[in-house]
C-alpha cells in the first residue's frame, strides 16, 4: 500500500495532515483510489477524539468530493477503540448517519484488521 501524505488545496484553503501517527494517506484498495485519515485516539476523552476525528473526516471528504471525487475516504481507528467506544449506540448512529467508512487497525502490529463500508 502506497503511503504518501495527501495534500488537498481548494483556492485559499490547504488541507494537509502529517502529525506523527495522525495523517491522511493516499492509497489504492483493489482498484479503488482511497484516502485514509489515521487516528490514534490517544486523548483521555474518547468523545473529544471522536469530535475531532469526525470533523476532520467530514471536511476531508468534502474537499475530496471537490477535487478527487473518485477517491474514497476511510477513517482508520485502533482496534481497541473500535471494540469499546465505537460499540456505543451514539457512536454507531453517528457513523451510520455521516456514512463514515472505517478501517480498523492494530497499532502495535501495524496491520489492518477490517474494512467497514
mmCIF file of C-alpha atoms in Angstrom:
data_model
loop_
_atom_site.group_PDB
_atom_site.id
_atom_site.type_symbol
_atom_site.label_atom_id
_atom_site.label_comp_id
_atom_site.label_asym_id
_atom_site.label_seq_id
_atom_site.Cartn_x
_atom_site.Cartn_y
_atom_site.Cartn_z
ATOM 1 C CA UNK A 1 0.000 0.000 0.000
ATOM 2 C CA UNK A 2 1.362 3.365 -1.005
ATOM 3 C CA UNK A 3 1.533 5.724 1.996
ATOM 4 C CA UNK A 4 2.182 9.216 0.660
ATOM 5 C CA UNK A 5 0.678 12.157 2.561
ATOM 6 C CA UNK A 6 -2.280 13.529 0.649
ATOM 7 C CA UNK A 7 -2.373 17.290 0.187
ATOM 8 C CA UNK A 8 -5.561 18.986 -0.933
ATOM 9 C CA UNK A 9 -5.793 22.632 -1.990
ATOM 10 C CA UNK A 10 -9.047 24.396 -2.790
ATOM 11 C CA UNK A 11 -8.451 28.036 -3.646
ATOM 12 C CA UNK A 12 -7.008 29.548 -0.436
ATOM 13 C CA UNK A 13 -7.716 26.511 1.749
ATOM 14 C CA UNK A 14 -4.960 23.933 2.164
ATOM 15 C CA UNK A 15 -5.746 20.632 3.855
ATOM 16 C CA UNK A 16 -2.771 18.595 4.901
ATOM 17 C CA UNK A 17 -2.213 16.321 7.852
ATOM 18 C CA UNK A 18 1.130 14.889 8.822
ATOM 19 C CA UNK A 19 1.324 14.810 12.621
ATOM 20 C CA UNK A 20 3.162 11.648 13.557
ATOM 21 C CA UNK A 21 0.646 8.821 13.934
ATOM 22 C CA UNK A 22 -2.189 11.019 12.728
ATOM 23 C CA UNK A 23 -2.116 11.526 8.992
ATOM 24 C CA UNK A 24 -4.025 11.198 5.796
ATOM 25 C CA UNK A 25 -2.581 8.933 3.147
ATOM 26 C CA UNK A 26 -3.405 8.276 -0.463
ATOM 27 C CA UNK A 27 -3.555 4.647 -1.473
ATOM 28 C CA UNK A 28 -5.289 2.016 -3.562
ATOM 29 C CA UNK A 29 -7.569 -0.736 -2.281
ATOM 30 C CA UNK A 30 -8.087 -3.249 -5.045
ATOM 31 C CA UNK A 31 -8.985 -0.989 -7.974
ATOM 32 C CA UNK A 32 -10.331 1.853 -5.798
ATOM 33 C CA UNK A 33 -8.494 5.085 -5.119
ATOM 34 C CA UNK A 34 -8.783 5.735 -1.412
ATOM 35 C CA UNK A 35 -7.594 8.159 1.223
ATOM 36 C CA UNK A 36 -7.172 7.114 4.842
ATOM 37 C CA UNK A 37 -7.361 9.507 7.790
ATOM 38 C CA UNK A 38 -5.461 7.688 10.549
ATOM 39 C CA UNK A 39 -6.394 8.487 14.139
ATOM 40 C CA UNK A 40 -4.754 7.136 17.261
ATOM 41 C CA UNK A 41 -7.410 8.222 19.809
ATOM 42 C CA UNK A 42 -4.743 8.891 22.450
ATOM 43 C CA UNK A 43 -6.543 11.752 24.234
ATOM 44 C CA UNK A 44 -8.109 10.616 27.518
ATOM 45 C CA UNK A 45 -11.545 11.724 26.309
ATOM 46 C CA UNK A 46 -12.857 9.343 23.654
ATOM 47 C CA UNK A 47 -15.705 11.709 22.759
ATOM 48 C CA UNK A 48 -13.280 14.617 22.217
ATOM 49 C CA UNK A 49 -11.162 12.358 19.997
ATOM 50 C CA UNK A 50 -14.307 11.401 18.101
ATOM 51 C CA UNK A 51 -15.465 15.009 17.658
ATOM 52 C CA UNK A 52 -12.072 15.955 16.231
ATOM 53 C CA UNK A 53 -11.802 12.877 14.028
ATOM 54 C CA UNK A 54 -15.349 13.226 12.680
ATOM 55 C CA UNK A 55 -14.918 16.938 11.964
ATOM 56 C CA UNK A 56 -11.689 16.338 10.083
ATOM 57 C CA UNK A 57 -13.171 13.353 8.263
ATOM 58 C CA UNK A 58 -16.191 15.341 7.048
ATOM 59 C CA UNK A 59 -14.034 18.255 5.877
ATOM 60 C CA UNK A 60 -11.593 15.954 4.062
ATOM 61 C CA UNK A 61 -14.472 14.105 2.446
ATOM 62 C CA UNK A 62 -15.920 17.395 1.187
ATOM 63 C CA UNK A 63 -12.515 18.503 -0.101
ATOM 64 C CA UNK A 64 -12.027 15.178 -1.878
ATOM 65 C CA UNK A 65 -15.504 15.462 -3.401
ATOM 66 C CA UNK A 66 -14.458 18.845 -4.804
ATOM 67 C CA UNK A 67 -11.040 17.746 -6.080
ATOM 68 C CA UNK A 68 -10.884 13.948 -6.498
ATOM 69 C CA UNK A 69 -14.442 12.673 -6.433
ATOM 70 C CA UNK A 70 -13.319 9.160 -7.379
ATOM 71 C CA UNK A 71 -11.245 8.807 -4.180
ATOM 72 C CA UNK A 72 -12.999 7.140 -1.213
ATOM 73 C CA UNK A 73 -12.137 8.338 2.288
ATOM 74 C CA UNK A 74 -11.750 5.968 5.245
ATOM 75 C CA UNK A 75 -11.314 6.799 8.918
ATOM 76 C CA UNK A 76 -8.735 4.479 10.490
ATOM 77 C CA UNK A 77 -9.247 3.726 14.177
ATOM 78 C CA UNK A 78 -7.307 1.448 16.534
ATOM 79 C CA UNK A 79 -8.923 -1.920 17.209
ATOM 80 C CA UNK A 80 -9.205 -1.283 20.974
ATOM 81 C CA UNK A 81 -11.081 1.979 20.350
ATOM 82 C CA UNK A 82 -13.309 0.254 17.809
ATOM 83 C CA UNK A 83 -14.098 -2.581 20.238
ATOM 84 C CA UNK A 84 -15.006 -0.150 23.025
ATOM 85 C CA UNK A 85 -16.043 3.391 22.104
ATOM 86 C CA UNK A 86 -17.231 2.519 18.588
ATOM 87 C CA UNK A 87 -19.648 -0.057 20.054
ATOM 88 C CA UNK A 88 -21.582 2.676 21.891
ATOM 89 C CA UNK A 89 -25.024 3.362 20.410
ATOM 90 C CA UNK A 90 -24.287 7.079 19.861
ATOM 91 C CA UNK A 91 -21.043 6.361 18.028
ATOM 92 C CA UNK A 92 -22.657 3.702 15.851
ATOM 93 C CA UNK A 93 -25.516 6.058 14.953
ATOM 94 C CA UNK A 94 -23.070 8.874 14.116
ATOM 95 C CA UNK A 95 -21.002 6.553 11.894
ATOM 96 C CA UNK A 96 -24.165 5.425 10.128
ATOM 97 C CA UNK A 97 -25.666 8.944 9.834
ATOM 98 C CA UNK A 98 -22.476 10.511 8.470
ATOM 99 C CA UNK A 99 -21.705 7.432 6.339
ATOM 100 C CA UNK A 100 -18.192 7.049 7.730
ATOM 101 C CA UNK A 101 -16.190 4.244 6.162
ATOM 102 C CA UNK A 102 -13.928 2.667 8.771
ATOM 103 C CA UNK A 103 -10.597 0.906 8.651
ATOM 104 C CA UNK A 104 -9.820 -0.897 11.919
ATOM 105 C CA UNK A 105 -6.114 -1.390 12.581
ATOM 106 C CA UNK A 106 -3.790 -2.856 15.182
ATOM 107 C CA UNK A 107 -1.320 -0.076 16.073
ATOM 108 C CA UNK A 108 1.168 -2.443 17.726
ATOM 109 C CA UNK A 109 1.449 -4.855 14.820
ATOM 110 C CA UNK A 110 0.701 -2.141 12.242
ATOM 111 C CA UNK A 111 -1.817 -4.319 10.408
ATOM 112 C CA UNK A 112 -5.316 -3.731 9.107
ATOM 113 C CA UNK A 113 -7.885 -5.838 10.941
ATOM 114 C CA UNK A 114 -11.024 -4.955 8.991
ATOM 115 C CA UNK A 115 -12.538 -2.599 6.404
ATOM 116 C CA UNK A 116 -16.082 -1.404 7.160
ATOM 117 C CA UNK A 117 -18.121 0.259 4.443
#
